Every structure is written in C-alpha cells, then in structure tokens.
Amino acid sequence: MKAELRQRMYEDVSAKNVLINKYLKKIAEKAEISKTLSMHISRHSFAYIAQKSGAQSSAIKNILGHSNLSTTGRYMGSFDTSKTDETLQMSLFKT
C-alpha cells in the first residue's frame, strides 16, 4: 500500500473516531453517566464481556485486530476486578 493512501486512511479513521467519541460524550451526559465513554473504552469493555461470556481469547484477538494475544489479554483483564472484590468481601465479613 502506498504511503499516501495509508496516511489518508489513518486520517479518515482518526476523524471518525473523534466524531464517535464526541457523540459518546453527549450520550453519557444525557444518560447521566459520569465515567468517560470512548471508542477505546468500548473496545476494552467488549473484550472483557466477550471473555466473561466464554469467547475464546484468539477469537477476541481477531475481532479486535490485534497481532499479539498479550495485547488482547491486557484488554480483557483491565476491567476484571473480581479478585480484588472477592478479597475485599472476605476481609469485610471476617470481622
């Protein structure tokens, strides 16, 4: 692929990403969601939910377009608070 075409595609995708993030911000405001919503956060959320639903890591990797499974692993694990939640629950109820 020619460098000019690759650059043009990158710019087009970036522009659409900015536009979608703008709309996600408006949606969050209307839904009274205080957390930041973005395409990037959506990808992490998808990976985490897909993993918890039983999807294979390799399939999630392919859907997200990652070349390395370790990248996908970081996406899937970044929202997983189950271990810390479990530890906190055990600590709170032991007293």
XYZ file of C-alpha atoms in Angstrom:
95
model
C 0.000 0.000 0.000
C 1.344 3.407 -0.905
C 2.343 5.681 1.969
C -0.069 8.418 0.843
C -3.017 6.039 0.833
C -2.049 4.612 4.229
C -1.795 8.145 5.657
C -5.166 9.131 4.160
C -6.837 6.035 5.615
C -5.306 6.767 9.024
C -6.594 10.345 8.910
C -10.079 9.209 7.863
C -10.298 6.659 10.664
C -8.966 9.158 13.204
C -11.550 11.744 12.151
C -14.381 9.218 12.518
C -13.042 8.144 15.900
C -13.085 11.747 17.115
C -16.654 12.173 15.854
C -17.860 8.977 17.555
C -16.167 9.988 20.824
C -17.975 13.321 20.620
C -21.311 11.515 20.277
C -20.445 9.123 23.092
C -19.774 12.112 25.348
C -23.229 13.513 24.527
C -24.835 10.125 25.173
C -23.049 9.869 28.533
C -24.289 13.321 29.527
C -27.889 12.510 28.586
C -27.712 9.172 30.397
C -26.098 10.883 33.402
C -23.044 8.647 33.185
C -20.136 10.266 34.979
C -17.473 7.982 33.516
C -15.728 8.808 30.264
C -17.037 6.902 27.256
C -14.857 6.447 24.189
C -14.180 4.030 21.358
C -11.119 2.818 23.232
C -13.090 2.129 26.413
C -15.717 0.374 24.286
C -13.080 -1.992 22.901
C -11.904 -2.842 26.419
C -15.494 -3.376 27.562
C -16.230 -5.611 24.596
C -13.132 -7.734 25.227
C -13.946 -8.134 28.909
C -17.613 -9.005 28.325
C -16.766 -11.406 25.498
C -14.234 -13.184 27.707
C -16.693 -13.446 30.598
C -19.284 -14.824 28.159
C -16.931 -17.642 27.205
C -15.466 -16.396 23.923
C -12.061 -17.769 23.022
C -9.166 -15.340 23.507
C -7.939 -15.983 19.976
C -11.357 -15.060 18.550
C -11.426 -11.832 20.582
C -7.895 -11.083 19.367
C -9.021 -11.452 15.762
C -12.135 -9.326 16.249
C -10.095 -6.515 17.800
C -7.460 -6.820 15.075
C -4.576 -7.408 17.449
C -1.467 -9.135 16.146
C -0.402 -10.258 19.612
C -2.515 -12.201 22.115
C -0.810 -10.436 25.040
C -2.330 -7.141 23.863
C -5.764 -8.746 23.884
C -5.044 -10.140 27.340
C -4.464 -6.621 28.637
C -7.769 -5.546 27.089
C -9.666 -8.441 28.661
C -8.127 -8.064 32.094
C -8.219 -4.323 32.518
C -11.817 -4.370 33.788
C -11.574 -7.552 35.819
C -11.922 -6.582 39.454
C -13.361 -9.911 40.604
C -10.241 -10.942 42.551
C -9.959 -7.644 44.394
C -13.716 -7.569 45.010
C -13.579 -11.099 46.416
C -10.659 -10.200 48.680
C -12.461 -7.123 49.962
C -15.637 -9.098 50.611
C -13.726 -11.768 52.569
C -11.952 -9.079 54.611
C -15.156 -7.235 55.424
C -17.083 -10.292 56.569
C -14.324 -11.873 58.667
C -14.644 -9.326 61.454
